Amino acid sequence: MALLNILRYPDARLHKVAAPVTVFDENLKKLVADMAETLYAVPGIGLAATQVDVHKQVIVVDVSERRDTLIVLVNPEIVEATGVSDIEEGCLSVPTIYELVERAERVKVRAYDQNGNAFTLEAQGLLSVCIQHEMDHLKGKVFIEYLSQLKQQRIRAKLAKQLRKTA
Ligand code: NI
């Protein structure tokens, strides 16, 4: 296994659209294992393949307190969404920024695991928000892009300042 490098906003590669997985092979299993290792090492609660510069529809999520409930979503699709969430979200690609984005409180998701088995997952609260956030990554969308232009400008300025400090 290997730790993967996470792209930082405003890297243009975060705007690439991920393609569906068509072959469930050893390469896919390795990608999932590396993404999971990276997620736990950071630590984070969700990671999309887009964030590690692999443009395939693969997501790993673990919102459990004990960090022992990994969910792998390949080619995820939301088939039902209800309610409105009020959970602020952050992103490993946009460190230190937390904002409220309009998301469904509950979602029903259809996906495959890394072995190609189809399943349906019903999620609510943090898990629901996390899945919607990661699915946006697969479409090339970063959560702060839901905010006003002025807010996005301020965030970009803040991130640039952080980068100068750590350089
Ligand atoms: Ni993110």
JSON list of C-alpha atoms and ligand atoms in Angstrom, two decimals:
[
{"chain": "A", "resi": 1, "resn": "MET", "atom": "CA", "xyz": [0.00, 0.00, 0.00]},
{"chain": "A", "resi": 2, "resn": "ALA", "atom": "CA", "xyz": [1.06, 3.57, -0.43]},
{"chain": "A", "resi": 3, "resn": "LEU", "atom": "CA", "xyz": [0.10, 7.01, 0.76]},
{"chain": "A", "resi": 4, "resn": "LEU", "atom": "CA", "xyz": [-1.23, 9.13, -2.07]},
{"chain": "A", "resi": 5, "resn": "ASN", "atom": "CA", "xyz": [-0.66, 12.83, -2.66]},
{"chain": "A", "resi": 6, "resn": "ILE", "atom": "CA", "xyz": [-3.85, 14.88, -2.23]},
{"chain": "A", "resi": 7, "resn": "LEU", "atom": "CA", "xyz": [-4.39, 17.72, -4.71]},
{"chain": "A", "resi": 8, "resn": "ARG", "atom": "CA", "xyz": [-4.97, 21.12, -3.16]},
{"chain": "A", "resi": 9, "resn": "TYR", "atom": "CA", "xyz": [-7.52, 23.63, -4.37]},
{"chain": "A", "resi": 10, "resn": "PRO", "atom": "CA", "xyz": [-7.18, 25.58, -6.74]},
{"chain": "A", "resi": 11, "resn": "ASP", "atom": "CA", "xyz": [-5.44, 22.78, -8.67]},
{"chain": "A", "resi": 12, "resn": "ALA", "atom": "CA", "xyz": [-7.15, 22.53, -12.07]},
{"chain": "A", "resi": 13, "resn": "ARG", "atom": "CA", "xyz": [-7.07, 18.71, -11.92]},
{"chain": "A", "resi": 14, "resn": "LEU", "atom": "CA", "xyz": [-9.77, 18.90, -9.23]},
{"chain": "A", "resi": 15, "resn": "HIS", "atom": "CA", "xyz": [-12.12, 19.98, -12.03]},
{"chain": "A", "resi": 16, "resn": "LYS", "atom": "CA", "xyz": [-11.68, 16.85, -14.14]},
{"chain": "A", "resi": 17, "resn": "VAL", "atom": "CA", "xyz": [-14.77, 14.67, -14.48]},
{"chain": "A", "resi": 18, "resn": "ALA", "atom": "CA", "xyz": [-14.26, 11.05, -13.37]},
{"chain": "A", "resi": 19, "resn": "ALA", "atom": "CA", "xyz": [-15.17, 8.17, -15.67]},
{"chain": "A", "resi": 20, "resn": "PRO", "atom": "CA", "xyz": [-17.20, 5.17, -14.48]},
{"chain": "A", "resi": 21, "resn": "VAL", "atom": "CA", "xyz": [-15.23, 2.06, -13.50]},
{"chain": "A", "resi": 22, "resn": "THR", "atom": "CA", "xyz": [-15.78, -0.71, -16.06]},
{"chain": "A", "resi": 23, "resn": "VAL", "atom": "CA", "xyz": [-13.18, -3.28, -14.92]},
{"chain": "A", "resi": 24, "resn": "PHE", "atom": "CA", "xyz": [-13.06, -4.54, -11.33]},
{"chain": "A", "resi": 25, "resn": "ASP", "atom": "CA", "xyz": [-9.48, -5.77, -11.25]},
{"chain": "A", "resi": 26, "resn": "GLU", "atom": "CA", "xyz": [-6.41, -5.77, -9.00]},
{"chain": "A", "resi": 27, "resn": "ASN", "atom": "CA", "xyz": [-5.59, -2.19, -10.00]},
{"chain": "A", "resi": 28, "resn": "LEU", "atom": "CA", "xyz": [-8.94, -1.04, -8.64]},
{"chain": "A", "resi": 29, "resn": "LYS", "atom": "CA", "xyz": [-8.39, -2.95, -5.37]},
{"chain": "A", "resi": 30, "resn": "LYS", "atom": "CA", "xyz": [-4.95, -1.37, -5.02]},
{"chain": "A", "resi": 31, "resn": "LEU", "atom": "CA", "xyz": [-6.40, 2.09, -5.65]},
{"chain": "A", "resi": 32, "resn": "VAL", "atom": "CA", "xyz": [-9.07, 1.53, -2.97]},
{"chain": "A", "resi": 33, "resn": "ALA", "atom": "CA", "xyz": [-6.49, 0.20, -0.47]},
{"chain": "A", "resi": 34, "resn": "ASP", "atom": "CA", "xyz": [-4.18, 3.17, -1.09]},
{"chain": "A", "resi": 35, "resn": "MET", "atom": "CA", "xyz": [-7.07, 5.65, -0.82]},
{"chain": "A", "resi": 36, "resn": "ALA", "atom": "CA", "xyz": [-8.19, 4.07, 2.47]},
{"chain": "A", "resi": 37, "resn": "GLU", "atom": "CA", "xyz": [-4.66, 4.16, 3.87]},
{"chain": "A", "resi": 38, "resn": "THR", "atom": "CA", "xyz": [-4.38, 7.83, 2.86]},
{"chain": "A", "resi": 39, "resn": "LEU", "atom": "CA", "xyz": [-7.79, 8.65, 4.38]},
{"chain": "A", "resi": 40, "resn": "TYR", "atom": "CA", "xyz": [-6.83, 7.13, 7.75]},
{"chain": "A", "resi": 41, "resn": "ALA", "atom": "CA", "xyz": [-3.33, 8.65, 7.72]},
{"chain": "A", "resi": 42, "resn": "VAL", "atom": "CA", "xyz": [-4.46, 12.24, 7.16]},
{"chain": "A", "resi": 43, "resn": "PRO", "atom": "CA", "xyz": [-6.94, 11.66, 8.94]},
{"chain": "A", "resi": 44, "resn": "GLY", "atom": "CA", "xyz": [-10.11, 12.49, 7.03]},
{"chain": "A", "resi": 45, "resn": "ILE", "atom": "CA", "xyz": [-13.66, 11.18, 6.71]},
{"chain": "A", "resi": 46, "resn": "GLY", "atom": "CA", "xyz": [-13.95, 11.03, 2.93]},
{"chain": "A", "resi": 47, "resn": "LEU", "atom": "CA", "xyz": [-11.74, 10.92, -0.13]},
{"chain": "A", "resi": 48, "resn": "ALA", "atom": "CA", "xyz": [-12.61, 10.83, -3.82]},
{"chain": "A", "resi": 49, "resn": "ALA", "atom": "CA", "xyz": [-10.23, 9.42, -6.44]},
{"chain": "A", "resi": 50, "resn": "THR", "atom": "CA", "xyz": [-10.27, 12.83, -8.17]},
{"chain": "A", "resi": 51, "resn": "GLN", "atom": "CA", "xyz": [-8.42, 14.24, -5.14]},
{"chain": "A", "resi": 52, "resn": "VAL", "atom": "CA", "xyz": [-5.52, 11.84, -5.71]},
{"chain": "A", "resi": 53, "resn": "ASP", "atom": "CA", "xyz": [-5.48, 12.61, -9.46]},
{"chain": "A", "resi": 54, "resn": "VAL", "atom": "CA", "xyz": [-7.16, 9.37, -10.52]},
{"chain": "A", "resi": 55, "resn": "HIS", "atom": "CA", "xyz": [-10.21, 10.24, -12.59]},
{"chain": "A", "resi": 56, "resn": "LYS", "atom": "CA", "xyz": [-12.39, 7.20, -11.94]},
{"chain": "A", "resi": 57, "resn": "GLN", "atom": "CA", "xyz": [-15.65, 7.07, -9.97]},
{"chain": "A", "resi": 58, "resn": "VAL", "atom": "CA", "xyz": [-14.26, 5.76, -6.68]},
{"chain": "A", "resi": 59, "resn": "ILE", "atom": "CA", "xyz": [-14.91, 7.09, -3.16]},
{"chain": "A", "resi": 60, "resn": "VAL", "atom": "CA", "xyz": [-13.85, 5.94, 0.30]},
{"chain": "A", "resi": 61, "resn": "VAL", "atom": "CA", "xyz": [-15.67, 7.17, 3.41]},
{"chain": "A", "resi": 62, "resn": "ASP", "atom": "CA", "xyz": [-15.46, 6.48, 7.13]},
{"chain": "A", "resi": 63, "resn": "VAL", "atom": "CA", "xyz": [-17.45, 8.72, 9.48]},
{"chain": "A", "resi": 64, "resn": "SER", "atom": "CA", "xyz": [-17.30, 6.31, 12.44]},
{"chain": "A", "resi": 65, "resn": "GLU", "atom": "CA", "xyz": [-15.70, 7.44, 15.69]},
{"chain": "A", "resi": 66, "resn": "ARG", "atom": "CA", "xyz": [-13.61, 4.30, 15.96]},
{"chain": "A", "resi": 67, "resn": "ARG", "atom": "CA", "xyz": [-12.41, 4.60, 12.35]},
{"chain": "A", "resi": 68, "resn": "ASP", "atom": "CA", "xyz": [-13.34, 1.00, 11.63]},
{"chain": "A", "resi": 69, "resn": "THR", "atom": "CA", "xyz": [-16.25, 1.34, 9.20]},
{"chain": "A", "resi": 70, "resn": "LEU", "atom": "CA", "xyz": [-14.86, 1.94, 5.74]},
{"chain": "A", "resi": 71, "resn": "ILE", "atom": "CA", "xyz": [-17.41, 2.37, 2.98]},
{"chain": "A", "resi": 72, "resn": "VAL", "atom": "CA", "xyz": [-16.21, 1.99, -0.61]},
{"chain": "A", "resi": 73, "resn": "LEU", "atom": "CA", "xyz": [-18.43, 3.44, -3.31]},
{"chain": "A", "resi": 74, "resn": "VAL", "atom": "CA", "xyz": [-17.65, 2.69, -6.95]},
{"chain": "A", "resi": 75, "resn": "ASN", "atom": "CA", "xyz": [-19.83, 4.35, -9.62]},
{"chain": "A", "resi": 76, "resn": "PRO", "atom": "CA", "xyz": [-22.17, 5.80, -6.96]},
{"chain": "A", "resi": 77, "resn": "GLU", "atom": "CA", "xyz": [-25.56, 7.11, -7.96]},
{"chain": "A", "resi": 78, "resn": "ILE", "atom": "CA", "xyz": [-28.08, 8.95, -5.77]},
{"chain": "A", "resi": 79, "resn": "VAL", "atom": "CA", "xyz": [-31.51, 7.43, -6.31]},
{"chain": "A", "resi": 80, "resn": "GLU", "atom": "CA", "xyz": [-33.37, 9.30, -3.58]},
{"chain": "A", "resi": 81, "resn": "ALA", "atom": "CA", "xyz": [-32.65, 12.50, -1.66]},
{"chain": "A", "resi": 82, "resn": "THR", "atom": "CA", "xyz": [-34.79, 14.12, 1.03]},
{"chain": "A", "resi": 83, "resn": "GLY", "atom": "CA", "xyz": [-34.60, 16.89, 3.61]},
{"chain": "A", "resi": 84, "resn": "VAL", "atom": "CA", "xyz": [-32.05, 19.63, 4.12]},
{"chain": "A", "resi": 85, "resn": "SER", "atom": "CA", "xyz": [-28.87, 19.17, 6.13]},
{"chain": "A", "resi": 86, "resn": "ASP", "atom": "CA", "xyz": [-27.30, 21.79, 8.38]},
{"chain": "A", "resi": 87, "resn": "ILE", "atom": "CA", "xyz": [-23.84, 20.26, 8.77]},
{"chain": "A", "resi": 88, "resn": "GLU", "atom": "CA", "xyz": [-20.80, 22.39, 7.93]},
{"chain": "A", "resi": 89, "resn": "GLU", "atom": "CA", "xyz": [-18.29, 20.62, 5.74]},
{"chain": "A", "resi": 90, "resn": "GLY", "atom": "CA", "xyz": [-14.58, 20.72, 5.12]},
{"chain": "A", "resi": 91, "resn": "CYS", "atom": "CA", "xyz": [-12.34, 19.12, 2.50]},
{"chain": "A", "resi": 92, "resn": "LEU", "atom": "CA", "xyz": [-8.87, 17.59, 2.46]},
{"chain": "A", "resi": 93, "resn": "SER", "atom": "CA", "xyz": [-8.22, 19.58, -0.73]},
{"chain": "A", "resi": 94, "resn": "VAL", "atom": "CA", "xyz": [-9.27, 22.86, 0.93]},
{"chain": "A", "resi": 95, "resn": "PRO", "atom": "CA", "xyz": [-7.64, 22.69, 4.37]},
{"chain": "A", "resi": 96, "resn": "THR", "atom": "CA", "xyz": [-8.88, 24.87, 7.27]},
{"chain": "A", "resi": 97, "resn": "ILE", "atom": "CA", "xyz": [-12.03, 26.00, 5.43]},
{"chain": "A", "resi": 98, "resn": "TYR", "atom": "CA", "xyz": [-15.42, 24.95, 6.82]},
{"chain": "A", "resi": 99, "resn": "GLU", "atom": "CA", "xyz": [-18.65, 26.10, 5.22]},
{"chain": "A", "resi": 100, "resn": "LEU", "atom": "CA", "xyz": [-22.32, 25.21, 5.10]},
{"chain": "A", "resi": 101, "resn": "VAL", "atom": "CA", "xyz": [-23.49, 23.98, 1.70]},
{"chain": "A", "resi": 102, "resn": "GLU", "atom": "CA", "xyz": [-27.04, 22.97, 0.87]},
{"chain": "A", "resi": 103, "resn": "ARG", "atom": "CA", "xyz": [-27.24, 19.18, 0.97]},
{"chain": "A", "resi": 104, "resn": "ALA", "atom": "CA", "xyz": [-29.93, 16.58, 1.41]},
{"chain": "A", "resi": 105, "resn": "GLU", "atom": "CA", "xyz": [-30.31, 15.25, 4.96]},
{"chain": "A", "resi": 106, "resn": "ARG", "atom": "CA", "xyz": [-30.91, 11.71, 3.70]},
{"chain": "A", "resi": 107, "resn": "VAL", "atom": "CA", "xyz": [-29.80, 9.99, 0.53]},
{"chain": "A", "resi": 108, "resn": "LYS", "atom": "CA", "xyz": [-30.23, 6.54, -0.91]},
{"chain": "A", "resi": 109, "resn": "VAL", "atom": "CA", "xyz": [-27.18, 5.60, -2.96]},
{"chain": "A", "resi": 110, "resn": "ARG", "atom": "CA", "xyz": [-26.68, 2.77, -5.39]},
{"chain": "A", "resi": 111, "resn": "ALA", "atom": "CA", "xyz": [-23.05, 1.73, -5.92]},
{"chain": "A", "resi": 112, "resn": "TYR", "atom": "CA", "xyz": [-20.62, -1.14, -6.32]},
{"chain": "A", "resi": 113, "resn": "ASP", "atom": "CA", "xyz": [-17.89, -2.27, -3.95]},
{"chain": "A", "resi": 114, "resn": "GLN", "atom": "CA", "xyz": [-14.31, -2.88, -5.14]},
{"chain": "A", "resi": 115, "resn": "ASN", "atom": "CA", "xyz": [-15.22, -6.48, -6.04]},
{"chain": "A", "resi": 116, "resn": "GLY", "atom": "CA", "xyz": [-18.03, -5.43, -8.36]},
{"chain": "A", "resi": 117, "resn": "ASN", "atom": "CA", "xyz": [-20.91, -6.31, -6.00]},
{"chain": "A", "resi": 118, "resn": "ALA", "atom": "CA", "xyz": [-23.85, -3.91, -6.31]},
{"chain": "A", "resi": 119, "resn": "PHE", "atom": "CA", "xyz": [-25.46, -2.57, -3.14]},
{"chain": "A", "resi": 120, "resn": "THR", "atom": "CA", "xyz": [-27.79, 0.13, -1.92]},
{"chain": "A", "resi": 121, "resn": "LEU", "atom": "CA", "xyz": [-26.93, 2.34, 1.04]},
{"chain": "A", "resi": 122, "resn": "GLU", "atom": "CA", "xyz": [-29.22, 4.63, 3.01]},
{"chain": "A", "resi": 123, "resn": "ALA", "atom": "CA", "xyz": [-27.33, 7.45, 4.67]},
{"chain": "A", "resi": 124, "resn": "GLN", "atom": "CA", "xyz": [-28.29, 10.38, 6.84]},
{"chain": "A", "resi": 125, "resn": "GLY", "atom": "CA", "xyz": [-26.57, 13.22, 8.68]},
{"chain": "A", "resi": 126, "resn": "LEU", "atom": "CA", "xyz": [-22.79, 13.39, 8.37]},
{"chain": "A", "resi": 127, "resn": "LEU", "atom": "CA", "xyz": [-22.53, 10.28, 6.20]},
{"chain": "A", "resi": 128, "resn": "SER", "atom": "CA", "xyz": [-25.12, 11.65, 3.78]},
{"chain": "A", "resi": 129, "resn": "VAL", "atom": "CA", "xyz": [-23.34, 15.02, 3.52]},
{"chain": "A", "resi": 130, "resn": "CYS", "atom": "CA", "xyz": [-19.96, 13.31, 3.14]},
{"chain": "A", "resi": 131, "resn": "ILE", "atom": "CA", "xyz": [-21.16, 11.09, 0.29]},
{"chain": "A", "resi": 132, "resn": "GLN", "atom": "CA", "xyz": [-22.73, 14.04, -1.56]},
{"chain": "A", "resi": 133, "resn": "HIS", "atom": "CA", "xyz": [-19.51, 16.04, -1.08]},
{"chain": "A", "resi": 134, "resn": "GLU", "atom": "CA", "xyz": [-17.33, 13.21, -2.44]},
{"chain": "A", "resi": 135, "resn": "MET", "atom": "CA", "xyz": [-19.69, 12.60, -5.36]},
{"chain": "A", "resi": 136, "resn": "ASP", "atom": "CA", "xyz": [-19.30, 16.27, -6.31]},
{"chain": "A", "resi": 137, "resn": "HIS", "atom": "CA", "xyz": [-15.52, 15.70, -6.50]},
{"chain": "A", "resi": 138, "resn": "LEU", "atom": "CA", "xyz": [-16.15, 13.00, -9.11]},
{"chain": "A", "resi": 139, "resn": "LYS", "atom": "CA", "xyz": [-18.03, 15.61, -11.17]},
{"chain": "A", "resi": 140, "resn": "GLY", "atom": "CA", "xyz": [-15.11, 18.03, -10.83]},
{"chain": "A", "resi": 141, "resn": "LYS", "atom": "CA", "xyz": [-16.85, 20.22, -8.28]},
{"chain": "A", "resi": 142, "resn": "VAL", "atom": "CA", "xyz": [-15.27, 21.48, -5.04]},
{"chain": "A", "resi": 143, "resn": "PHE", "atom": "CA", "xyz": [-17.69, 22.41, -2.23]},
{"chain": "A", "resi": 144, "resn": "ILE", "atom": "CA", "xyz": [-16.64, 26.05, -1.94]},
{"chain": "A", "resi": 145, "resn": "GLU", "atom": "CA", "xyz": [-17.83, 26.57, -5.53]},
{"chain": "A", "resi": 146, "resn": "TYR", "atom": "CA", "xyz": [-21.38, 26.65, -4.15]},
{"chain": "A", "resi": 147, "resn": "LEU", "atom": "CA", "xyz": [-20.49, 29.86, -2.25]},
{"chain": "A", "resi": 148, "resn": "SER", "atom": "CA", "xyz": [-20.71, 33.44, -3.52]},
{"chain": "A", "resi": 149, "resn": "GLN", "atom": "CA", "xyz": [-17.89, 34.74, -5.73]},
{"chain": "A", "resi": 150, "resn": "LEU", "atom": "CA", "xyz": [-16.84, 37.12, -2.96]},
{"chain": "A", "resi": 151, "resn": "LYS", "atom": "CA", "xyz": [-16.56, 34.29, -0.44]},
{"chain": "A", "resi": 152, "resn": "GLN", "atom": "CA", "xyz": [-14.61, 32.16, -2.92]},
{"chain": "A", "resi": 153, "resn": "GLN", "atom": "CA", "xyz": [-12.18, 35.05, -3.51]},
{"chain": "A", "resi": 154, "resn": "ARG", "atom": "CA", "xyz": [-11.62, 35.40, 0.23]},
{"chain": "A", "resi": 155, "resn": "ILE", "atom": "CA", "xyz": [-11.00, 31.66, 0.58]},
{"chain": "A", "resi": 156, "resn": "ARG", "atom": "CA", "xyz": [-8.49, 31.66, -2.30]},
{"chain": "A", "resi": 157, "resn": "ALA", "atom": "CA", "xyz": [-6.66, 34.58, -0.69]},
{"chain": "A", "resi": 158, "resn": "LYS", "atom": "CA", "xyz": [-6.58, 32.80, 2.67]},
{"chain": "A", "resi": 159, "resn": "LEU", "atom": "CA", "xyz": [-5.26, 29.59, 1.10]},
{"chain": "A", "resi": 160, "resn": "ALA", "atom": "CA", "xyz": [-2.58, 31.47, -0.88]},
{"chain": "A", "resi": 161, "resn": "LYS", "atom": "CA", "xyz": [-1.44, 33.12, 2.34]},
{"chain": "A", "resi": 162, "resn": "GLN", "atom": "CA", "xyz": [-1.20, 29.73, 4.08]},
{"chain": "A", "resi": 163, "resn": "LEU", "atom": "CA", "xyz": [0.87, 28.34, 1.22]},
{"chain": "A", "resi": 164, "resn": "ARG", "atom": "CA", "xyz": [3.31, 31.28, 1.44]},
{"chain": "A", "resi": 165, "resn": "LYS", "atom": "CA", "xyz": [3.68, 30.63, 5.17]},
{"chain": "A", "resi": 166, "resn": "THR", "atom": "CA", "xyz": [4.49, 26.95, 4.71]},
{"chain": "A", "resi": 167, "resn": "ALA", "atom": "CA", "xyz": [6.74, 27.48, 1.68]},
{"chain": "B", "resi": 1, "resn": "NI", "atom": "NI", "xyz": [-13.49, 17.18, -0.43]}
]
